[in-house]
XYZ file of C-alpha atoms in Angstrom:
696
model
C 127.814 140.666 83.626
C 125.838 137.994 83.280
C 124.558 136.242 86.625
C 123.106 132.867 86.808
C 120.619 131.219 89.686
C 122.937 128.780 91.665
C 121.360 125.053 91.152
C 119.214 124.141 93.821
C 118.520 120.689 93.180
C 121.360 118.923 94.628
C 121.684 121.203 97.738
C 120.554 120.193 101.392
C 117.739 123.078 101.558
C 115.999 122.701 105.020
C 112.601 121.538 104.890
C 110.311 124.571 103.400
C 107.408 123.679 106.075
C 109.775 123.236 109.129
C 108.887 126.576 110.827
C 104.749 125.712 110.609
C 105.538 122.176 112.124
C 107.682 123.377 115.018
C 105.276 126.385 115.647
C 102.009 123.854 115.581
C 100.843 126.247 112.261
C 100.717 122.705 110.335
C 97.457 121.317 110.708
C 96.663 117.750 110.468
C 93.292 115.729 109.421
C 91.733 115.491 113.088
C 92.770 119.226 114.146
C 89.959 120.687 111.688
C 86.752 121.448 113.701
C 83.904 122.908 111.542
C 81.172 124.312 112.964
C 78.547 122.076 114.444
C 80.558 119.451 114.633
C 79.822 115.922 115.617
C 82.412 112.858 116.753
C 81.560 109.443 115.429
C 82.895 106.228 117.107
C 83.088 102.670 115.113
C 81.653 99.644 116.485
C 83.533 96.705 115.531
C 82.950 93.104 114.809
C 83.482 90.963 117.735
C 83.474 87.441 115.468
C 85.994 86.716 113.043
C 83.266 85.150 110.762
C 79.396 85.214 110.620
C 76.127 87.218 110.079
C 74.414 90.041 112.098
C 71.059 89.091 113.260
C 70.455 92.137 115.269
C 71.580 95.658 116.547
C 70.260 96.826 119.766
C 70.863 100.527 119.993
C 67.404 101.830 121.974
C 69.285 102.560 125.220
C 72.072 104.334 123.150
C 69.981 106.436 121.537
C 68.236 107.466 124.825
C 71.653 108.423 126.196
C 72.626 112.456 126.588
C 74.611 113.834 123.734
C 73.852 110.792 121.641
C 72.815 111.662 117.736
C 72.471 108.706 115.708
C 73.403 105.169 115.781
C 74.138 103.719 112.455
C 74.115 100.178 111.481
C 73.643 98.473 107.879
C 70.017 98.147 109.077
C 69.494 101.946 108.602
C 72.787 103.005 106.973
C 72.638 105.206 103.656
C 73.449 103.018 100.789
C 76.466 103.528 98.569
C 75.881 103.835 94.807
C 79.134 101.317 94.217
C 78.659 98.296 96.363
C 80.832 95.398 95.103
C 80.614 93.782 98.642
C 84.459 94.661 99.015
C 86.397 96.635 102.071
C 84.505 99.980 101.164
C 81.284 98.586 101.413
C 80.713 99.746 104.681
C 77.694 99.130 106.853
C 76.002 97.506 103.184
C 75.853 93.968 104.461
C 75.222 91.509 107.619
C 77.904 89.912 106.819
C 81.036 89.915 108.935
C 84.385 88.921 107.151
C 86.803 89.561 109.906
C 87.179 90.549 113.709
C 87.354 94.215 114.190
C 85.169 95.208 111.140
C 83.422 98.290 111.116
C 79.596 97.076 111.419
C 78.337 100.150 113.238
C 78.758 103.634 114.256
C 77.644 106.004 117.061
C 77.623 109.844 116.285
C 77.550 112.154 119.407
C 78.104 115.818 120.131
C 81.194 114.957 122.062
C 84.129 112.176 121.740
C 83.489 110.929 125.056
C 79.744 110.810 124.720
C 80.459 108.698 121.463
C 82.684 106.320 122.904
C 81.017 105.587 125.605
C 77.826 104.983 123.435
C 79.264 102.431 121.135
C 80.525 100.735 123.759
C 76.939 100.216 125.114
C 75.688 99.081 121.464
C 74.605 95.624 121.727
C 74.846 93.078 118.575
C 73.557 89.473 118.248
C 75.752 87.430 115.766
C 75.643 84.136 114.193
C 78.840 83.008 114.422
C 80.604 80.991 111.784
C 83.706 78.907 112.240
C 86.601 80.999 111.167
C 89.798 80.308 109.237
C 92.620 82.841 109.872
C 95.863 80.587 109.765
C 98.140 80.835 106.745
C 99.739 77.361 105.774
C 102.001 76.317 102.968
C 99.637 73.255 102.518
C 96.487 75.107 102.755
C 93.826 73.629 100.568
C 92.678 77.084 99.737
C 95.600 78.102 98.251
C 95.249 79.471 94.253
C 97.351 81.249 91.700
C 96.099 85.029 91.570
C 95.734 86.161 88.119
C 98.211 89.191 88.465
C 99.869 90.433 91.945
C 100.685 94.047 92.961
C 100.435 95.905 90.896
C 99.900 94.125 87.921
C 103.107 91.929 87.460
C 102.176 88.038 86.452
C 101.771 85.924 89.128
C 103.956 83.220 88.047
C 107.047 83.446 85.569
C 109.626 80.446 84.210
C 112.049 80.374 81.936
C 114.332 77.269 80.795
C 113.707 74.200 83.021
C 114.975 74.822 86.745
C 114.180 71.808 88.144
C 116.333 69.729 85.647
C 118.968 72.225 86.632
C 118.959 72.243 90.166
C 119.011 68.198 89.715
C 122.401 69.122 87.773
C 123.686 71.594 90.244
C 126.600 70.444 92.334
C 125.766 72.832 94.535
C 121.903 73.328 96.016
C 120.452 75.647 98.843
C 116.659 74.866 99.544
C 115.290 76.606 102.240
C 112.205 77.759 103.487
C 111.957 81.469 105.051
C 108.963 83.449 106.660
C 107.936 86.761 107.735
C 105.335 87.595 110.037
C 101.923 89.955 109.386
C 103.505 93.253 110.102
C 101.337 96.415 111.050
C 102.068 99.981 109.277
C 102.242 102.852 112.464
C 102.872 106.218 111.544
C 103.058 108.796 114.135
C 99.459 110.072 113.048
C 96.903 107.671 112.990
C 94.399 107.714 110.191
C 91.502 110.271 110.867
C 88.807 112.004 108.669
C 86.580 115.049 108.956
C 83.718 114.687 106.599
C 81.296 117.631 105.717
C 78.304 117.820 103.050
C 77.213 120.896 101.492
C 74.286 119.808 99.303
C 75.419 117.903 97.017
C 79.159 118.342 97.583
C 81.689 116.552 100.095
C 84.480 117.654 101.777
C 86.962 115.606 103.583
C 90.021 116.935 105.973
C 91.764 113.346 105.606
C 95.075 111.910 106.289
C 96.110 110.285 103.154
C 98.683 109.274 100.497
C 96.991 111.040 97.669
C 94.473 113.572 97.950
C 92.822 113.164 94.021
C 93.098 109.012 94.655
C 90.799 109.478 97.855
C 88.491 111.639 95.681
C 88.053 109.556 92.857
C 87.356 106.724 95.007
C 84.752 108.378 97.536
C 82.941 109.681 94.602
C 82.212 106.611 92.848
C 81.205 105.092 95.848
C 78.499 107.921 96.642
C 77.694 108.030 92.780
C 79.025 111.715 92.604
C 81.405 113.618 90.144
C 84.839 113.761 91.568
C 84.685 117.641 91.001
C 81.881 117.763 93.956
C 84.339 115.802 96.343
C 87.532 118.156 97.699
C 89.979 115.937 99.775
C 92.098 118.470 101.827
C 95.144 116.827 103.350
C 98.239 119.205 103.449
C 100.305 117.638 106.142
C 100.401 113.799 107.179
C 102.081 112.599 110.099
C 103.595 109.470 107.989
C 101.777 106.542 106.025
C 104.419 103.907 105.274
C 101.518 102.648 102.521
C 98.916 102.217 105.238
C 97.106 105.693 103.677
C 97.767 104.832 99.921
C 94.411 104.170 99.355
C 91.061 105.100 101.348
C 90.027 102.695 104.474
C 86.808 101.950 105.893
C 86.881 105.106 108.311
C 86.541 107.495 105.173
C 83.409 105.988 103.972
C 82.189 105.521 107.623
C 82.724 109.227 108.262
C 81.182 110.381 105.012
C 77.910 108.125 105.615
C 77.503 109.457 109.094
C 78.229 112.793 108.206
C 75.411 112.536 105.505
C 72.879 110.623 107.737
C 72.950 113.452 110.474
C 73.369 116.363 108.274
C 76.085 117.693 110.385
C 80.354 117.377 109.873
C 81.555 114.393 111.543
C 85.241 113.841 112.833
C 86.541 110.252 112.879
C 89.751 109.383 114.396
C 91.077 105.598 114.056
C 92.264 104.651 117.322
C 95.914 102.751 117.550
C 94.311 99.512 118.349
C 91.568 99.697 115.403
C 94.409 100.316 113.168
C 95.382 96.840 113.681
C 92.440 95.825 111.858
C 91.060 98.520 109.432
C 93.916 100.080 107.777
C 95.878 97.579 106.061
C 99.187 95.668 107.004
C 101.990 93.644 105.482
C 100.680 90.272 104.763
C 102.791 87.077 106.317
C 104.968 85.274 103.858
C 106.122 81.798 103.295
C 108.951 81.312 101.007
C 110.841 78.650 99.508
C 114.183 79.281 97.788
C 115.984 76.930 95.833
C 119.497 77.899 94.162
C 121.608 75.632 92.069
C 125.255 76.675 91.185
C 128.353 75.606 89.720
C 131.308 74.875 91.515
C 132.747 78.715 90.790
C 129.437 80.069 92.615
C 127.770 80.973 89.372
C 124.011 80.726 89.416
C 122.257 77.730 86.967
C 119.014 77.696 88.591
C 116.690 79.889 90.684
C 113.188 79.014 91.975
C 111.458 81.164 94.336
C 107.632 80.651 95.549
C 105.621 82.426 97.807
C 102.561 81.961 100.089
C 100.642 84.590 101.156
C 97.107 85.464 102.612
C 94.210 88.106 101.848
C 90.536 88.485 103.311
C 87.625 87.211 101.828
C 86.043 90.120 100.729
C 89.017 91.794 98.667
C 92.177 90.169 96.839
C 95.372 91.960 97.494
C 98.490 89.799 96.204
C 101.767 91.032 97.184
C 104.840 90.996 94.599
C 107.297 88.860 97.011
C 109.165 87.104 94.454
C 109.342 89.594 91.771
C 112.523 91.536 92.748
C 114.018 87.716 92.393
C 113.175 88.132 88.519
C 115.375 90.583 88.026
C 118.024 90.492 90.531
C 120.549 87.599 89.551
C 121.879 86.064 86.286
C 120.363 82.619 85.886
C 119.629 80.751 83.304
C 116.942 78.783 84.453
C 114.372 80.265 86.464
C 110.694 79.846 88.214
C 108.911 82.820 90.565
C 105.407 81.730 91.910
C 102.798 83.310 94.083
C 100.041 81.322 95.885
C 97.275 83.424 97.721
C 94.747 81.778 100.221
C 91.498 84.147 101.402
C 91.118 83.847 104.962
C 88.786 85.323 107.174
C 91.413 88.228 108.334
C 91.572 91.997 107.750
C 92.393 92.729 103.901
C 96.507 93.228 103.672
C 97.635 96.577 102.103
C 100.860 98.095 101.029
C 103.673 98.853 103.885
C 106.827 100.207 102.565
C 108.370 98.244 99.888
C 105.536 95.785 99.494
C 107.266 92.550 98.181
C 110.519 93.673 97.724
C 110.844 93.771 101.569
C 109.788 90.237 102.685
C 111.105 88.723 99.443
C 114.464 90.030 99.370
C 114.738 88.898 103.000
C 114.229 85.158 101.589
C 116.373 85.618 98.737
C 119.396 87.355 100.455
C 119.267 85.017 102.998
C 119.468 82.240 100.448
C 122.423 83.966 98.896
C 124.157 84.095 101.894
C 123.595 80.290 102.395
C 124.979 79.570 99.013
C 128.208 81.854 99.375
C 128.879 79.242 102.345
C 128.501 76.496 100.740
C 130.636 77.427 97.591
C 133.370 78.904 100.131
C 132.880 82.122 98.570
C 132.682 85.702 99.988
C 129.432 86.630 100.204
C 130.267 90.001 98.310
C 132.147 87.991 95.358
C 129.235 85.952 94.860
C 126.693 88.683 94.289
C 129.166 90.250 91.824
C 129.917 87.008 89.874
C 126.240 86.922 89.397
C 125.792 90.398 88.018
C 123.430 90.289 84.462
C 124.135 92.123 81.747
C 120.571 92.929 81.254
C 117.337 92.101 82.984
C 117.264 88.574 83.238
C 113.265 88.509 82.704
C 112.654 91.088 79.862
C 116.066 90.945 78.104
C 115.729 94.942 78.563
C 118.662 96.433 79.076
C 119.265 98.569 82.758
C 118.678 102.399 82.296
C 121.557 102.159 85.052
C 122.796 99.528 87.651
C 125.333 99.999 90.179
C 124.554 97.423 92.554
C 128.600 96.094 91.905
C 129.530 99.868 92.694
C 127.497 99.992 95.972
C 128.945 96.655 97.117
C 132.712 97.666 96.457
C 132.138 101.172 98.414
C 129.992 99.330 101.129
C 132.804 96.564 101.666
C 135.688 99.416 101.426
C 133.940 101.532 104.312
C 132.367 98.749 106.427
C 136.106 97.017 106.775
C 135.041 93.881 104.729
C 138.255 93.012 103.750
C 140.222 90.204 105.451
C 136.674 89.305 107.436
C 137.028 85.515 108.829
C 134.036 83.727 107.163
C 133.831 81.040 110.201
C 130.758 81.568 112.166
C 130.664 81.773 115.718
C 134.312 82.407 116.844
C 134.553 86.157 117.489
C 133.944 87.170 121.095
C 133.914 90.910 122.656
C 133.179 90.276 126.302
C 130.072 88.750 126.622
C 128.957 89.382 122.928
C 129.362 87.094 119.721
C 130.077 89.461 117.002
C 129.039 89.021 113.224
C 129.176 90.464 110.067
C 126.454 90.343 106.967
C 125.498 91.824 103.819
C 122.951 91.652 101.697
C 121.617 93.639 98.470
C 118.682 95.698 98.253
C 116.609 97.172 94.839
C 113.625 98.876 94.213
C 112.041 99.628 90.779
C 111.575 103.290 89.394
C 107.932 104.058 88.653
C 106.554 107.147 87.164
C 102.764 107.938 86.837
C 101.215 110.478 84.910
C 100.536 114.117 87.046
C 99.284 117.556 86.195
C 100.655 120.862 87.342
C 100.045 124.295 87.397
C 102.940 127.292 87.588
C 101.949 130.768 87.854
C 104.347 134.095 87.565
C 102.854 136.413 90.151
C 102.803 140.481 89.821
C 105.306 140.824 92.602
C 107.726 138.569 90.848
C 107.340 135.317 92.750
C 106.105 132.124 91.287
C 103.551 129.542 92.541
C 103.034 125.603 91.326
C 100.179 123.733 92.284
C 99.946 120.180 92.109
C 97.729 117.878 94.694
C 101.064 116.033 95.580
C 101.180 114.601 99.199
C 103.915 115.236 101.542
C 103.757 112.211 104.351
C 106.719 113.461 106.162
C 109.214 112.842 103.648
C 110.342 116.494 102.077
C 107.998 116.568 99.384
C 107.124 120.159 99.257
C 110.954 121.042 99.926
C 112.244 118.814 96.732
C 109.770 120.201 94.756
C 110.389 123.839 95.304
C 113.900 122.964 94.379
C 112.910 121.226 91.278
C 110.510 124.262 90.390
C 113.267 127.156 91.305
C 115.828 125.251 88.780
C 113.351 125.524 86.016
C 112.084 128.627 86.460
C 115.808 129.725 86.926
C 114.932 131.346 90.265
C 116.126 131.444 93.617
C 113.920 129.013 96.295
C 112.544 132.141 98.237
C 110.731 133.150 95.137
C 108.489 129.782 94.589
C 105.929 128.780 96.785
C 104.558 125.117 96.158
C 100.913 124.291 96.970
C 99.742 120.908 97.604
C 97.764 118.079 99.672
C 94.355 119.301 97.900
C 92.257 117.810 95.505
C 91.177 120.748 93.730
C 95.072 121.080 92.852
C 96.243 119.780 89.633
C 95.551 115.675 89.655
C 98.430 114.089 90.911
C 99.874 110.234 91.441
C 99.836 109.111 95.173
C 102.666 109.174 97.407
C 103.516 105.214 97.067
C 105.795 102.961 95.068
C 108.511 105.222 95.468
C 107.295 107.328 92.699
C 106.452 110.887 93.992
C 109.140 112.938 93.307
C 109.653 111.451 90.066
C 106.049 111.641 88.685
C 105.262 115.097 90.400
C 108.662 116.563 89.777
C 108.269 115.813 85.978
C 104.952 117.769 85.959
C 106.136 120.717 87.584
C 109.465 120.680 85.493
C 107.195 120.704 82.295
C 105.036 123.315 83.773
C 107.419 125.640 84.691
C 108.906 124.845 81.183
C 105.499 126.107 79.514
C 105.473 129.200 81.793
C 109.099 130.539 80.605
C 107.866 130.048 76.912
C 104.582 132.072 77.403
C 106.789 134.628 79.422
C 109.604 135.111 76.535
C 106.346 134.973 74.050
C 105.131 138.021 76.084
C 108.364 139.517 75.821
C 108.524 139.944 79.236
C 105.136 141.661 79.789
C 103.548 140.233 82.869
C 99.573 141.456 83.193
C 98.337 142.664 86.556
C 96.723 139.282 87.259
C 100.058 137.136 86.253
C 100.386 134.550 83.964
C 99.684 130.920 83.963
C 100.674 127.446 82.458
C 99.530 123.875 82.985
C 101.434 120.641 82.107
C 100.162 117.219 81.946
C 102.622 114.225 81.829
C 100.456 111.561 80.285
C 101.685 111.252 76.975
C 105.255 112.011 77.668
C 105.243 109.084 80.114
C 103.119 106.525 77.586
C 105.897 107.275 75.081
C 108.813 106.845 77.066
C 111.765 104.535 75.727
C 111.715 100.762 77.529
C 114.172 100.159 79.933
C 114.536 98.094 83.189
C 114.471 101.108 85.519
C 115.647 99.682 89.355
C 117.687 101.836 91.963
C 120.123 99.478 93.934
C 121.525 99.203 96.930
C 124.446 97.432 99.647
C 123.238 96.614 103.296
C 126.025 96.124 106.086
C 125.509 94.782 109.287
C 127.676 93.961 112.196
C 125.704 92.211 115.226
C 126.491 91.378 118.967
C 124.602 88.585 120.354
C 124.787 87.865 124.157
C 126.159 84.520 124.595
C 124.166 83.642 127.696
C 120.886 85.271 126.999
C 120.456 85.578 122.955
C 119.547 89.028 123.243
C 120.790 90.646 119.716
C 121.940 94.301 118.868
C 122.824 95.697 116.023
C 126.036 97.331 116.464
C 126.598 99.103 112.888
C 124.523 99.501 109.737
C 125.872 100.884 106.817
C 123.631 101.274 103.448
C 125.134 102.223 100.026
C 122.570 103.368 97.502
C 122.466 103.977 93.751
C 119.473 105.889 93.203
C 120.222 108.323 90.505
C 120.405 112.090 91.018
C 119.839 113.198 94.822
C 117.640 116.190 94.729
C 118.204 116.967 98.429
C 120.994 114.810 100.458
C 119.427 115.970 103.994
C 115.978 114.791 103.398
C 117.441 111.850 101.029
C 119.537 110.645 104.290
C 116.569 110.791 106.336
C 114.576 108.552 104.074
C 117.292 106.176 103.796
C 118.256 106.133 107.078
C 114.516 105.867 108.322
C 113.940 102.473 105.863
C 117.011 101.092 107.072
C 115.922 101.800 110.835
C 112.325 99.675 109.658
C 114.608 97.146 108.415
C 116.166 96.716 112.040
C 112.628 96.739 113.457
C 111.534 94.031 110.912
C 114.646 91.785 111.357
C 114.722 91.788 115.372
C 111.292 92.949 116.698
C 108.231 93.450 114.639
C 105.586 91.189 114.786
C 101.680 90.662 114.662
C 100.739 87.330 116.442
C 97.318 85.793 115.384
C 95.134 84.475 118.120
C 93.423 81.532 116.330
C 91.049 81.156 118.697
C 89.189 84.649 118.154
C 90.648 85.700 114.833
C 92.364 88.920 116.128
C 95.666 90.321 116.189
C 96.631 89.760 119.990
C 99.360 92.844 120.088
C 97.361 95.626 118.603
C 99.124 98.617 120.545
C 102.563 99.892 120.788
C 103.091 98.592 124.045
C 103.173 95.091 122.623
C 103.605 95.786 119.167
C 107.540 96.238 119.211
C 109.379 98.779 116.896
C 113.110 100.363 116.841
C 113.444 102.998 119.195
C 116.337 105.469 119.523
C 118.319 102.647 122.059
C 118.211 100.216 119.052
C 119.660 102.274 116.612
C 123.275 102.467 117.660
C 125.582 103.488 114.707
C 123.837 103.947 111.185
C 125.418 105.545 107.947
C 123.524 106.058 105.024
C 125.298 107.084 101.834
C 125.088 106.837 97.797
C 127.338 106.501 94.915
C 127.100 109.116 91.665
C 124.987 107.811 89.402
C 124.143 109.712 85.924
C 120.999 108.118 84.250
C 119.374 110.015 81.671
C 116.488 107.556 81.235
C 114.311 108.487 84.231
C 112.929 111.908 84.280
C 113.844 115.742 84.098
C 115.806 115.312 87.509
C 117.565 112.272 86.900
C 116.122 110.930 90.071
C 115.142 107.340 91.634
C 112.832 106.930 94.394
C 114.513 106.567 97.921
C 111.728 106.379 99.929
C 111.670 102.321 100.242
C 114.722 100.856 98.877
C 116.706 101.600 102.605
C 114.284 98.865 104.346
C 115.191 96.306 101.576
C 117.887 94.136 102.353
C 118.004 95.283 105.508
C 116.725 92.587 107.421
C 118.376 89.608 105.530
C 121.807 91.946 106.180
C 120.804 91.505 110.121
C 120.098 87.650 109.861
C 123.292 86.764 107.752
C 125.313 89.079 110.556
C 123.393 86.867 113.006
C 124.560 83.862 111.688
C 128.005 84.792 111.115
C 128.089 85.767 114.847
C 126.814 82.537 116.483
C 126.438 80.127 113.825
C 122.846 79.731 113.723
C 120.762 80.602 110.865
C 117.433 82.063 111.732
C 115.212 81.642 108.640
C 112.048 83.001 110.524
C 111.394 86.863 111.293
C 111.877 88.402 113.855
C 114.979 86.856 115.166
C 113.672 86.537 118.602
C 116.434 85.541 121.762
C 114.324 82.109 122.247
C 114.736 81.152 118.577
C 118.644 81.529 119.466
C 118.900 79.709 122.678
C 116.846 76.888 121.022
């Protein structure tokens, strides 16, 4: 009788590292303590722009326990110094308040903290500019926006189409700066051994950190090892090395001892990235039946003076809805601020807030149901490229969501439903996120005891990557999951794409499947003869990905929200959230639901709470801790549900999966803002939706 191994992909397998985490065996970056360890505490710039004239460390060096005080005057020189964000301690110039301008190394963390506080720095301060404005004279068009999209795209004559349209929406929306706040702050332990450097670091891609650091120090990548088996969240902020990684390595090199550096929660608001604020103007033209004739979406955003980072805010508008005449643009200004970076669904999150809010306004202007308006403007192919979609099930998400949410019979009139003290309303918005896949390598090994070991330098930032890769490998090997062990989080393993852009499972999973297939072929060739040392095979997906057919590949979703707004105080509560997604084959429904719900919770937080407030006088974010930078807590998430429609897409990867880590946040804030308008009749176009805006 022939037996078959049940499919693991598609099952709700518990996290394979779960026991390690709850028992404390899982070790995070700060928990590594090599022999002869010293502690580093950075010194941060107290001005937003200027030059360092002098640094006085004489008193500091006399303090008990202090090993070294390092600044640009005595710091080791980097081999690669482009004057950018990672050129740490290489220049006396100050580009933003909070920039690392020195570091104290001491025997204990307490000694280092006190000594760093006593470092005296004399500045030649200059007038700074930290305010994003749509009329800023320094605005320019970047060559590309993240990661490599053209900044501006135009088709047809949108200005003429808008002038001729019987119905036009023309509105300006804004989103504030927002800061990634993973549960585990950034931390690095750096240790040199001759010409080799080992980093225990909290990051989203050990291979990426290795290659970046090796170039900075003029070393072969093989001489740098980055170890990161467990990461307590990232949300994009750990996607690339930030200055603290370089600072730890510089300090360890200077003192000749391992050095541990932890970024405090307060420091994270200056040195580990954030979402750029945006100002967006959206103009939609439609005929009397609600079909779009023109779309114009313009975004204004900021970067620092030392590095250009241009977020792709209007890019999702290019493929979302059908319209013959369209223009999307980005304008950037370089200010005396920290460098923005990736934050969960960069570009799509703020861009879709503006677009989906404008679509709600258009539905009202057309006298159409907001769900029906979106369905009427569904494109047959990608409106920008003309490519066919590999799959596109936005309509299915909208219809299934409307059915489950009880949308039918919704009274469109705003501000007329009372439930006790609450004005109640409902709103909808669409979600989307592109499907990415990047080259990766993996190895698979058949062990003499009948087990298998799969190795790849992937990162598990709390998403369950270990678990889904175990499931993928088990199916590819036709083996039960308890016979498969997956090793990740170490740059010594086969090189992998970073955990970002919702591309981890697709990129790593492809490499894992191909390595497992190669191993089975080798075992078949050997006729089942397994030598004492086992058998190993590897795979590199570079050519496969380079040769894939061209499609427009995207995940889609629909977000539905019900809110209650206190009629006296303006306090807003989200009473219900429902997200319905089309994201290919779901590898693990348990971890997938966690990702969707987590993204939707972040979207709720974005809508009502999150805002980094810039102090224009000092050039610093005022609310730089979790006491003042508010994020959603359990009490804010009353009823949240995520589900998905079945989607079979053969044009993606061996698993048929799309990324799910980021799409959950996209559209959520717009759905909530649209629900607030339905509840109150007040249109809030500037996030977050604070009570003072509603009361006004």
